[in-house]
PDB file of C-alpha atoms in Angstrom:
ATOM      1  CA  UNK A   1     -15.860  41.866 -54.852  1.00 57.00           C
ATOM      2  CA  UNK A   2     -13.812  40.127 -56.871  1.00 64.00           C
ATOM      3  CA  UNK A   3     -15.754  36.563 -57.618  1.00 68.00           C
ATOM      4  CA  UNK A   4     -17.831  35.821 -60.130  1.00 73.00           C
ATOM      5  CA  UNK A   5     -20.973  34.968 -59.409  1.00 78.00           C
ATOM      6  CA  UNK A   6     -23.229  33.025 -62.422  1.00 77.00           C
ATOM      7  CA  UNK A   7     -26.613  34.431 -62.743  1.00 80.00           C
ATOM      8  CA  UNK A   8     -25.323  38.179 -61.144  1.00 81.00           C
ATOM      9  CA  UNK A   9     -22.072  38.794 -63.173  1.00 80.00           C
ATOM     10  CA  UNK A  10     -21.896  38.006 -67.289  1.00 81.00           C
ATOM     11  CA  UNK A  11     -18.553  37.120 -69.081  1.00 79.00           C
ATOM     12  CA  UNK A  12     -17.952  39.665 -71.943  1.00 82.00           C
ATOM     13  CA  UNK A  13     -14.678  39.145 -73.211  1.00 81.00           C
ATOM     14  CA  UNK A  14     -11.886  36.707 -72.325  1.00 78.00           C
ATOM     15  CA  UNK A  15      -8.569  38.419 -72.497  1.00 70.00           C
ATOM     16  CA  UNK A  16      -6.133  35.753 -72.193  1.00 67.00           C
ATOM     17  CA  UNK A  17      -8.522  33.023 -73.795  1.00 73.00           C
ATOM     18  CA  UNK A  18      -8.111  30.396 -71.148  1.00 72.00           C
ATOM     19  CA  UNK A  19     -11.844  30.255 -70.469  1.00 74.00           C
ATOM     20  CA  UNK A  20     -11.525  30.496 -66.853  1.00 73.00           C
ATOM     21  CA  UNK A  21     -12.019  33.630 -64.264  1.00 74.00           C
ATOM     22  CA  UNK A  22      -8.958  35.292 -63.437  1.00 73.00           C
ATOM     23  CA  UNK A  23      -9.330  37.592 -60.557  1.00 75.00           C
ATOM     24  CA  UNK A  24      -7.462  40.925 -60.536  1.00 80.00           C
ATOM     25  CA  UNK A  25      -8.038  40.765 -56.766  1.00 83.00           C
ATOM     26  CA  UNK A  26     -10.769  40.208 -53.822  1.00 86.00           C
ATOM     27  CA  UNK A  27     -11.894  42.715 -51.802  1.00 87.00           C
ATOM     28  CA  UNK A  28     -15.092  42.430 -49.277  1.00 87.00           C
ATOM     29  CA  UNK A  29     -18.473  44.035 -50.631  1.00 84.00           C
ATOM     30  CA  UNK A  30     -19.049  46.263 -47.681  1.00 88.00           C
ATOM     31  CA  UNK A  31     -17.502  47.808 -44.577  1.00 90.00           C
ATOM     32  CA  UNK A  32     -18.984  49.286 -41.760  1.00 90.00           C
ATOM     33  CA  UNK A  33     -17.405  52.668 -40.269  1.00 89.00           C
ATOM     34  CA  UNK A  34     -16.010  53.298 -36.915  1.00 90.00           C
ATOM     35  CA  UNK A  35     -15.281  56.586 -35.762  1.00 90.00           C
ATOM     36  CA  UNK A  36     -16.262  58.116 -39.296  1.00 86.00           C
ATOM     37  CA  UNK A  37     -14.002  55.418 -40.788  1.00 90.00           C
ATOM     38  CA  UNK A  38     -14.072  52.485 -42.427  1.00 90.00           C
ATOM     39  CA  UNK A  39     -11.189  49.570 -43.396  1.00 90.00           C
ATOM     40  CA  UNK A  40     -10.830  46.655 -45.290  1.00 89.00           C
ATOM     41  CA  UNK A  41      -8.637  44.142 -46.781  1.00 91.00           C
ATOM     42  CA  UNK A  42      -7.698  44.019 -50.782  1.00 89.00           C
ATOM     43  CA  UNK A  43      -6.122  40.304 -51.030  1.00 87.00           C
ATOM     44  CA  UNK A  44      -4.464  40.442 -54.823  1.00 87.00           C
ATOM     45  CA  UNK A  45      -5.237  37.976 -57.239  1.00 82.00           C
ATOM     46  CA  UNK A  46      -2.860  35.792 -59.672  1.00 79.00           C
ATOM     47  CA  UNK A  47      -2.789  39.106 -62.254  1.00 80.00           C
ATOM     48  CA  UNK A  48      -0.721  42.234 -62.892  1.00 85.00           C
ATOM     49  CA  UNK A  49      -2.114  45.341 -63.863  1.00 83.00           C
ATOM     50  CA  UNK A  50      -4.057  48.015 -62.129  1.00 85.00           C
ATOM     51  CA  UNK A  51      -6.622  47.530 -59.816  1.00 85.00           C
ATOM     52  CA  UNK A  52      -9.081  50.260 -59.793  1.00 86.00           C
ATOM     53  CA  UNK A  53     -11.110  50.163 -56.074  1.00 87.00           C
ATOM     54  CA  UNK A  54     -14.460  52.099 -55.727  1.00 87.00           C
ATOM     55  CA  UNK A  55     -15.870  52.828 -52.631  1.00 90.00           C
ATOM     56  CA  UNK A  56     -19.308  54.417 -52.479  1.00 90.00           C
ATOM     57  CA  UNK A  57     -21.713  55.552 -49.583  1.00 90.00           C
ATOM     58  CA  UNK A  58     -25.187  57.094 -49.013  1.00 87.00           C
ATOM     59  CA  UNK A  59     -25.325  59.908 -46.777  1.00 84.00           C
ATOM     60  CA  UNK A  60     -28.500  61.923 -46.107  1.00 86.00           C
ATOM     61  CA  UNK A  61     -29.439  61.187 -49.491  1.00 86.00           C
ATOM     62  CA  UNK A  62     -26.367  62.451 -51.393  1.00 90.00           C
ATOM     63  CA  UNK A  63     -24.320  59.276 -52.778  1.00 90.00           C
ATOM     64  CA  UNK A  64     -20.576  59.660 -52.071  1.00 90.00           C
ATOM     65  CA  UNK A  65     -18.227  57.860 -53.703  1.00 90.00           C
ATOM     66  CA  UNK A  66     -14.388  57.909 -54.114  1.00 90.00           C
ATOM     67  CA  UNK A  67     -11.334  56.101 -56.331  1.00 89.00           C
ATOM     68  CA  UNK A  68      -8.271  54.520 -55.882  1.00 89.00           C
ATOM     69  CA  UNK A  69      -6.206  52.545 -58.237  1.00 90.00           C
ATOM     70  CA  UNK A  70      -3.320  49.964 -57.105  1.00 89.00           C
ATOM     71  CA  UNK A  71      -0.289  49.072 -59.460  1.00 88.00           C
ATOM     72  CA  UNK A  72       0.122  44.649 -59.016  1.00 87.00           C
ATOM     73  CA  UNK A  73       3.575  43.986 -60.085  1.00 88.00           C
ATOM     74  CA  UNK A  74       4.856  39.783 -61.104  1.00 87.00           C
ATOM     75  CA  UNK A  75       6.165  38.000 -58.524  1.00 87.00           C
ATOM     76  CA  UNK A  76       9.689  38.361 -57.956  1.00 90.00           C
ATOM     77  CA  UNK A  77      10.542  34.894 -60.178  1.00 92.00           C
ATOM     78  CA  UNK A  78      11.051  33.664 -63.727  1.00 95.00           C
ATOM     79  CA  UNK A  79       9.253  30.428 -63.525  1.00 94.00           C
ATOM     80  CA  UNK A  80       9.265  29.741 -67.671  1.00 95.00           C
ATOM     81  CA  UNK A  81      10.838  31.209 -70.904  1.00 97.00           C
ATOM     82  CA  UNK A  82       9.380  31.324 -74.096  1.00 97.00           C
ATOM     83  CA  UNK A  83      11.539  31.722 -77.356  1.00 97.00           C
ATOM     84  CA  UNK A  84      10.667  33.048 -80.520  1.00 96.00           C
ATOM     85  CA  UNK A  85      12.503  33.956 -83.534  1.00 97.00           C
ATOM     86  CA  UNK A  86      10.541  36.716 -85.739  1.00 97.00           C
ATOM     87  CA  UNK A  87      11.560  34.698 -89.064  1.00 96.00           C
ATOM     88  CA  UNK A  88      12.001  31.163 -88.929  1.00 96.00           C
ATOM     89  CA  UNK A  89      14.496  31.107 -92.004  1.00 96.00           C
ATOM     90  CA  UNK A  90      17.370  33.309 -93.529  1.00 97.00           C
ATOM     91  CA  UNK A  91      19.418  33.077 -96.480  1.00 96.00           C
ATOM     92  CA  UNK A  92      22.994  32.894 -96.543  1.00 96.00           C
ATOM     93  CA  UNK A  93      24.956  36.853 -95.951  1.00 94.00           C
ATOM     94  CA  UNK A  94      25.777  38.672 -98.983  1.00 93.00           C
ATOM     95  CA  UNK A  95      23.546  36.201-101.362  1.00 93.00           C
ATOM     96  CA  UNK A  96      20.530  39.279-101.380  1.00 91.00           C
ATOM     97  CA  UNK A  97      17.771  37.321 -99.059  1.00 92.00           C
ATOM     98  CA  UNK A  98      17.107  37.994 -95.025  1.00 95.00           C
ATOM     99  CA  UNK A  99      20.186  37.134 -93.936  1.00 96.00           C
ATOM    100  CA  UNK A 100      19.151  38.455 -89.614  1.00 97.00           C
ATOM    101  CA  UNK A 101      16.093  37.893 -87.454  1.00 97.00           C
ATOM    102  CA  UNK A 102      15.390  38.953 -84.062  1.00 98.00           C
ATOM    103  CA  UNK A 103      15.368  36.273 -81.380  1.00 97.00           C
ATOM    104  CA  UNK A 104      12.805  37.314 -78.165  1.00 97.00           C
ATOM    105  CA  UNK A 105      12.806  35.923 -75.012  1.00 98.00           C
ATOM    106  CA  UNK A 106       9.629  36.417 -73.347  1.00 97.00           C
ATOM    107  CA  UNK A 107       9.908  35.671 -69.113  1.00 96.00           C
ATOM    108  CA  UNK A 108       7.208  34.634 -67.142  1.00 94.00           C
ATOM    109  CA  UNK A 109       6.157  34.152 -63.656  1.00 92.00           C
ATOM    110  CA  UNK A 110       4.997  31.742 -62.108  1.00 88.00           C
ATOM    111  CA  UNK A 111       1.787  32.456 -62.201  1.00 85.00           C
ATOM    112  CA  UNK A 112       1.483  33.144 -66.411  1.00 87.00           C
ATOM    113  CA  UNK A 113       2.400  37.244 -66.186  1.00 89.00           C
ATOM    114  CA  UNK A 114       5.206  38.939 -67.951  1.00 91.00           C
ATOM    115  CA  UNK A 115       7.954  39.258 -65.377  1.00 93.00           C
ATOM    116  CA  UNK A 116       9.253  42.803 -64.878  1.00 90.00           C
ATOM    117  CA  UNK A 117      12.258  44.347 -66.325  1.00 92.00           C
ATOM    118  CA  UNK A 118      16.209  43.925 -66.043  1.00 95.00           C
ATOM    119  CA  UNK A 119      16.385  40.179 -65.770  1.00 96.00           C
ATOM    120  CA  UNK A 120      19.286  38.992 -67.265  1.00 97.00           C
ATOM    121  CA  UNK A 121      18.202  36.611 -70.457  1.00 98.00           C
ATOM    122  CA  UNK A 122      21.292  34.623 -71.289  1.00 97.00           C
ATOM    123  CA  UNK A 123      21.043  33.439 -74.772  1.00 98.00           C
ATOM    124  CA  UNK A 124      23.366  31.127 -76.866  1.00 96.00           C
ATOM    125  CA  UNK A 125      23.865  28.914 -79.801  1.00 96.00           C
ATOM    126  CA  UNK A 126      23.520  25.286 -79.023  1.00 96.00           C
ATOM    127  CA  UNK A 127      24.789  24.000 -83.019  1.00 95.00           C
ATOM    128  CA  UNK A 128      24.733  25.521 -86.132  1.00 95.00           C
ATOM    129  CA  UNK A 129      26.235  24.806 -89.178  1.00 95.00           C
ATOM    130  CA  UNK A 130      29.457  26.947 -88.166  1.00 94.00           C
ATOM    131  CA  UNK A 131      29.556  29.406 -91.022  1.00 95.00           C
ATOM    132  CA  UNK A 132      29.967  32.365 -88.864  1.00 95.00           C
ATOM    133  CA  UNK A 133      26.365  32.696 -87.808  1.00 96.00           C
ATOM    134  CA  UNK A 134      26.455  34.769 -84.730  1.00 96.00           C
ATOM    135  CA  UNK A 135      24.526  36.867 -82.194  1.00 96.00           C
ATOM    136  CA  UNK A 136      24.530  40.978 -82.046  1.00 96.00           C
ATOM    137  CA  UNK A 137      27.670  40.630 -84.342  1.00 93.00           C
ATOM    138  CA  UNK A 138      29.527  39.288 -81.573  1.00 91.00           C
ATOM    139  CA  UNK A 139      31.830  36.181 -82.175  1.00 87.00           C
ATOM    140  CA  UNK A 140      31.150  34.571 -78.851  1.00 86.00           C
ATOM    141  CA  UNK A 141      28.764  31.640 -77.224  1.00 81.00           C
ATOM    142  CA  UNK A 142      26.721  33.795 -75.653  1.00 92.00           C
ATOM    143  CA  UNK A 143      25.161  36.686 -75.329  1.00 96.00           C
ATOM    144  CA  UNK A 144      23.478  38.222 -72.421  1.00 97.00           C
ATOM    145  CA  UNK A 145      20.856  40.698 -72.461  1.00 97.00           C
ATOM    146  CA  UNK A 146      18.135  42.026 -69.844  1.00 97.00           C
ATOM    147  CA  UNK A 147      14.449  42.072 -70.041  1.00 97.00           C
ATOM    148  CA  UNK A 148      12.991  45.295 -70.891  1.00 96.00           C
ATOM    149  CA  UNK A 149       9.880  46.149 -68.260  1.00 92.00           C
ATOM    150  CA  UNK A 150       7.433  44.071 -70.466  1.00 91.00           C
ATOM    151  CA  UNK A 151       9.527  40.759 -69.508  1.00 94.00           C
ATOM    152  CA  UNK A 152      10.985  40.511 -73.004  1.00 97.00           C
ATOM    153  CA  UNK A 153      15.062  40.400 -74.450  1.00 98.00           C
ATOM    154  CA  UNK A 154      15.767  40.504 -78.047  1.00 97.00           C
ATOM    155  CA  UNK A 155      18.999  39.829 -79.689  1.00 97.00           C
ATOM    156  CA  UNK A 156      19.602  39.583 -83.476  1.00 97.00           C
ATOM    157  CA  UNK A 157      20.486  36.351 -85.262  1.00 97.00           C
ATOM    158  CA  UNK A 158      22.734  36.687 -88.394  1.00 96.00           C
ATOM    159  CA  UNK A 159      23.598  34.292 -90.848  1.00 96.00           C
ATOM    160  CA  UNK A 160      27.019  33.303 -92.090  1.00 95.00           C
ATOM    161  CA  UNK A 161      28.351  31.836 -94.719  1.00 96.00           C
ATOM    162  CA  UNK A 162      26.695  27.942 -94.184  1.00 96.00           C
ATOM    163  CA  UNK A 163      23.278  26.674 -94.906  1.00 96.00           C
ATOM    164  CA  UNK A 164      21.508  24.531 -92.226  1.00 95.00           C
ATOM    165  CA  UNK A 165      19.543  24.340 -88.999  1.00 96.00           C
ATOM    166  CA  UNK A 166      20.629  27.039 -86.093  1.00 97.00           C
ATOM    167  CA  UNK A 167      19.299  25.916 -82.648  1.00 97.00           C
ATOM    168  CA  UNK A 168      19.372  28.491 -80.096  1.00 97.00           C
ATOM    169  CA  UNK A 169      18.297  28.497 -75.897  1.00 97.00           C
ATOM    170  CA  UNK A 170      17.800  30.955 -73.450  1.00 98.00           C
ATOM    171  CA  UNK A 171      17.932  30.762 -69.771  1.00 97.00           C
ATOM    172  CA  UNK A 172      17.934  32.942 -66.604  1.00 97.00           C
ATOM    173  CA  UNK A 173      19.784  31.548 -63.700  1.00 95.00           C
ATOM    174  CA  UNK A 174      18.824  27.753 -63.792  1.00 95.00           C
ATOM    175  CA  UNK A 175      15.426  28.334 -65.913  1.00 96.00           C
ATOM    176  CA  UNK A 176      15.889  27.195 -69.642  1.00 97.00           C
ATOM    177  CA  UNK A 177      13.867  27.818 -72.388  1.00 97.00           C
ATOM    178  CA  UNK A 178      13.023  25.058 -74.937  1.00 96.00           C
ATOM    179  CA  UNK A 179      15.404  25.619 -77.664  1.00 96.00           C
ATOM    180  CA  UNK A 180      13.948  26.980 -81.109  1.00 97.00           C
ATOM    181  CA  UNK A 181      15.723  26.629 -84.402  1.00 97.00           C
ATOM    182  CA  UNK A 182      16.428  29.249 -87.441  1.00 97.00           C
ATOM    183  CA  UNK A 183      17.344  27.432 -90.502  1.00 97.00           C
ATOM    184  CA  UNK A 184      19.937  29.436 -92.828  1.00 97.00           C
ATOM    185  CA  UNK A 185      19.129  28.471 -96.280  1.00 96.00           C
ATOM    186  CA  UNK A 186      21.599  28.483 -99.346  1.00 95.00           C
ATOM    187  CA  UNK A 187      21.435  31.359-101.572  1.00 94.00           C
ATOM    188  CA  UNK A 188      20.617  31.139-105.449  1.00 94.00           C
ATOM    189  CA  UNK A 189      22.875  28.886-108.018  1.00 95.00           C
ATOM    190  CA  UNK A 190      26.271  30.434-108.876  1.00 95.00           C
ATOM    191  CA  UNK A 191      28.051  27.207-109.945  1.00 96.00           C
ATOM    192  CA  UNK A 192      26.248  24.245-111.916  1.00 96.00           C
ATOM    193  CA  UNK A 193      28.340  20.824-112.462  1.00 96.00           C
ATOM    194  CA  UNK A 194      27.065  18.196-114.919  1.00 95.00           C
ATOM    195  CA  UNK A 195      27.634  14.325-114.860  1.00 95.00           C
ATOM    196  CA  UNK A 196      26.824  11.530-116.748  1.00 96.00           C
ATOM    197  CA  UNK A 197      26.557   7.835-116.270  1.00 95.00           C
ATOM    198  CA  UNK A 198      27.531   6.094-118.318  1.00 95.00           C
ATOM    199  CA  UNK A 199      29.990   8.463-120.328  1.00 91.00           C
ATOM    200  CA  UNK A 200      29.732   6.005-123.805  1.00 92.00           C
ATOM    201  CA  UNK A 201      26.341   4.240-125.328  1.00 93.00           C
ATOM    202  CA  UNK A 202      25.338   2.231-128.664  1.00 92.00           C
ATOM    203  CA  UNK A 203      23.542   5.114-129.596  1.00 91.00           C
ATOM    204  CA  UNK A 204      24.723   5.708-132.951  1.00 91.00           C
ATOM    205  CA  UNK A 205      23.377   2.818-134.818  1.00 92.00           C
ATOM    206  CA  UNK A 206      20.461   1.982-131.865  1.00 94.00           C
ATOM    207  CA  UNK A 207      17.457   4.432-130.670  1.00 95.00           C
ATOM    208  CA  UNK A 208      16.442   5.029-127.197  1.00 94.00           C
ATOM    209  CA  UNK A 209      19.579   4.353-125.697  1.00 96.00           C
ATOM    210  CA  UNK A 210      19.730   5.677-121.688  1.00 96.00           C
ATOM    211  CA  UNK A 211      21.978   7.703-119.833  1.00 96.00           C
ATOM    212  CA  UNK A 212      21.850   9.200-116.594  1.00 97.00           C
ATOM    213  CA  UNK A 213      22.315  12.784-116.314  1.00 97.00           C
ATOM    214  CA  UNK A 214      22.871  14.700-113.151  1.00 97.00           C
ATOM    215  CA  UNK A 215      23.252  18.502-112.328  1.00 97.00           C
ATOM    216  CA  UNK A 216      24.879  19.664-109.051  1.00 97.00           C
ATOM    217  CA  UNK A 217      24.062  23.198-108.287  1.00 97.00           C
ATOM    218  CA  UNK A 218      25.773  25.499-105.426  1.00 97.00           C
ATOM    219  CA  UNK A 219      25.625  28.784-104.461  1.00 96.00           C
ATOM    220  CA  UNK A 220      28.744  31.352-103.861  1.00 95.00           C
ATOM    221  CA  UNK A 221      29.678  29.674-101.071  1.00 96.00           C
ATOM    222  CA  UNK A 222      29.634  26.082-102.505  1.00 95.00           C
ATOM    223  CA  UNK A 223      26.118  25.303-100.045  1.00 96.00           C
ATOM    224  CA  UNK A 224      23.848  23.305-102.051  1.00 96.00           C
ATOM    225  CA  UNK A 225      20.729  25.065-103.754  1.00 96.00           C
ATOM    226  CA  UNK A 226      17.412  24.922-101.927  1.00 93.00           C
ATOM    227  CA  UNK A 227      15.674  21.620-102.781  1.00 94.00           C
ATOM    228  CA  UNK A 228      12.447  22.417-105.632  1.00 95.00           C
ATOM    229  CA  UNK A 229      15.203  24.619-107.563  1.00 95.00           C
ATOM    230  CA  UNK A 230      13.826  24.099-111.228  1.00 96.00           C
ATOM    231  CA  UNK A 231      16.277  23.053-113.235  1.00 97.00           C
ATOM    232  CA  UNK A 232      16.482  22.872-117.273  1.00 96.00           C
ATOM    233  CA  UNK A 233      18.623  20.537-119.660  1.00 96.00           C
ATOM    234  CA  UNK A 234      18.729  20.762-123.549  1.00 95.00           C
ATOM    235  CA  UNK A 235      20.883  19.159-126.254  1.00 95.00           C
ATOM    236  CA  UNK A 236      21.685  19.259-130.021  1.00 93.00           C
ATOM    237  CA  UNK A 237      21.765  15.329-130.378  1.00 93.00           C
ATOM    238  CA  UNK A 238      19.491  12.574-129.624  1.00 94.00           C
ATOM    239  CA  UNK A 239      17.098  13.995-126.665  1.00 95.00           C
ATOM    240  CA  UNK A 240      17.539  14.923-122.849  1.00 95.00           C
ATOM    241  CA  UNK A 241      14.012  15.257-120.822  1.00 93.00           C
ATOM    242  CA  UNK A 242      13.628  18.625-119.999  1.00 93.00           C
ATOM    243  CA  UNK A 243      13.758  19.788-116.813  1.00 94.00           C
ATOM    244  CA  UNK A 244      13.789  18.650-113.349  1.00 96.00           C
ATOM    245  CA  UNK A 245      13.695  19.946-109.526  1.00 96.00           C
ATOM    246  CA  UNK A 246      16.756  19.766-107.027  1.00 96.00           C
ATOM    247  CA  UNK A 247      16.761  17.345-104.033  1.00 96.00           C
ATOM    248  CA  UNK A 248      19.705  18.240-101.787  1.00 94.00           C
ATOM    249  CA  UNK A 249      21.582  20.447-104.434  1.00 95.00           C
ATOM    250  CA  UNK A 250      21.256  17.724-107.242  1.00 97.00           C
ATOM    251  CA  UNK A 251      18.510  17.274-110.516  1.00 97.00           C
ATOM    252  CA  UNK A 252      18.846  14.431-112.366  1.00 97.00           C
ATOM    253  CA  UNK A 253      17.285  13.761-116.055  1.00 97.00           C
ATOM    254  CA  UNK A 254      17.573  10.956-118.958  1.00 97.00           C
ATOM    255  CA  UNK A 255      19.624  11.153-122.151  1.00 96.00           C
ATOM    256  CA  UNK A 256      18.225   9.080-124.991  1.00 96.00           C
ATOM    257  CA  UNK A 257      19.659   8.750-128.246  1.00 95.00           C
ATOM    258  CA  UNK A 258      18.417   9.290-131.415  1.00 94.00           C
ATOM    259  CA  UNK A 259      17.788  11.621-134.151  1.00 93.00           C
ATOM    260  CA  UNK A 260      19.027  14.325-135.112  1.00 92.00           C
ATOM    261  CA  UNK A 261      22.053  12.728-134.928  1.00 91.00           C
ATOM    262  CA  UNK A 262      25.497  14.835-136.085  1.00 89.00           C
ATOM    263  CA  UNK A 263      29.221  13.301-135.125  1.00 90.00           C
ATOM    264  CA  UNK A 264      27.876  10.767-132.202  1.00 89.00           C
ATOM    265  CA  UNK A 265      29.572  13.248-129.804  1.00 91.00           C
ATOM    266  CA  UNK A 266      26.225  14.623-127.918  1.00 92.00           C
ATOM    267  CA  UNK A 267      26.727  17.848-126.222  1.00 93.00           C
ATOM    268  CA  UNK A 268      24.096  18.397-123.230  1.00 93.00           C
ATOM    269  CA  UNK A 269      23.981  21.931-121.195  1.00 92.00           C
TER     270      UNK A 269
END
C-alpha cells in the first residue's frame, strides 16, 4: 500500500542512502467492486520512476490478477543546482597536461529528483586568471546549455594561457548554483633565472662564507612552476647545497666558500 509497516515489511536496500522511507506512491490495500468493477485512488509519492500497480482477486477459486505500470515525472521546478567539474585541475594549453574538463550541472526538484530535460542551464565564469580560459571554445561570459532528460548540462572548460583558480556558477532563471573552482596549473620549467645575494664575499682567504642563492623557474608562458618542483644547484668552487623545492616559482639554496678554490670567481648553475 505504500507505507511501511515495522514488523510486516523489512528494509533491504537503501537506494538513495538517506535512511528514511521514500514512498514511490500510496495506494489503498483493497477495493470492493460495484457492478463487476472496482476503483481506487493512487496518491504519488515524493519519487520519480515507475510505479508498477498489482491488482489481484479470487474468483471461484482461480486467483486473477492483472498489471499496470505508471511513469512519475519531477515536478515542474528547479529548486537546487549542483556543479561539478570532472577534473578539478588542468595544466596550461599547449604545455602537454589536461588542458579541458567537463563542467555538469545537475538540476533538481524540489523534492531531491533529477528534473526533466530542456531546462536551460546558464553557465559562466565568475574570475579567472584571464589567460583565455573559456567555455565550448566560445570567447564569451556565458554559455547556455539545456538539460538533457536526466536533469544534467555539460559544457567543457579549457585552459588558456594563465595559471590560477577558475570559479565558475550556474543558474536557471533566478536559481544559482554554488560556484565550484578549476585551478589551471603552470606547465613544466622552460626558463630558469638565478640570483644571488650578496654578489661579493671574503671567501677567498675565509671558509664558510654565505650567500643566498635563488632560482626563479617559469614555464612557456612566463607562469611560475608548480610549487614542490625539485630543483638542483652545483658549482666548481667552494660549495652550493644541493637541491631544493619551489614555493611560488622560486628555490632558494646557500653558497659557502671554500675549497677547491680556482680564480675566486665561483660559477654556480
Amino acid at each position: 500500500d505504500g507505507y511501511f509497516t515495522e514488523g510486516i515489511d523489512e528494509l533491504k536496500y537503501d537506494v538513495n542512502q538517506d535512511e528514511r522511507w521514500n514512498p514511490i506512491g500510496f495506494i489503498p490495500s483493497y477495493g470492493l467492486t460495484e457492478n463487476g468493477e472496482v476503483e481506487i485512488n493512487y496518491i504519488a509519492g515524493l519519487r520519480t520512476g515507475t510505479a508498477y500497480i498489482k491488482v489481484t482477486t479470487e474468483l471461484d477459486g482461480n486467483l486473477l490478477q492483472e498489471d499496470v505500470s505508471l511513469l512519475l515525472v519531477p515536478t515542474d521546478t528547479v529548486a537546487y543546482i549542483v556543479l561539478l567539474p570532472d577534473q578539478p585541475t588542468l595544466q596550461v594549453r599547449g604545455t602537454g597536461g589536461d588542458e579541458a574538463t567537463h563542467i555538469r550541472a545537475i538540476c533538481y526538484d524540489d523534492n531531491g529528483n533529477r528534473a526533466g530535460g530542456d531546462w536551460p542551464v546558464e553557465f559562466y565564469i565568475i574570475n579567472g586568471p584571464g589567460g583565455g580560459e573559456c567555455l565550448n571554445g566560445v570567447a564569451q561570459d556565458s554559455i547556455t546549455i539545456n538539460t538533457s532528460s536526466y536533469g544534467e548540462a555539460t559544457v567543457t572548460l579549457s585552459a588558456g594561457t594563465k595559471s590560477g583558480p577558475v570559479r565558475l556558477r550556474a543558474k536557471v532563471g533566478a536559481v544559482l548554483s554554488y560556484s565550484t573552482i578549476v585551478t589551471i596549473c603552470s606547465g613544466p620549467p622552460t626558463d630558469i633565472s638565478l640570483g644571488v645575494t650578496p654578489c661579493n664575499i671574503r671567501g677567498w682567504d675565509v671558509d664558510c662564507v654565505e650567500a643566498t642563492i635563488c632560482a626563479c623557474l617559469v614555464d612557456t608562458y612566463g607562469n611560475p612552476v608548480p610549487d614542490s618542483t625539485s630543483v638542483h644547484f652545483g658549482t666548481e668552487e667552494g660549495m652550493v647545497r644541493s637541491s631544493d623545492k619551489t614555493e611560488q616559482g622560486c628555490a632558494y639554496t646557500t653558497y659557502l666558500s671554500g675549497d677547491p678554490r680556482n680564480d675566486g670567481l665561483a660559477k654556480i648553475w
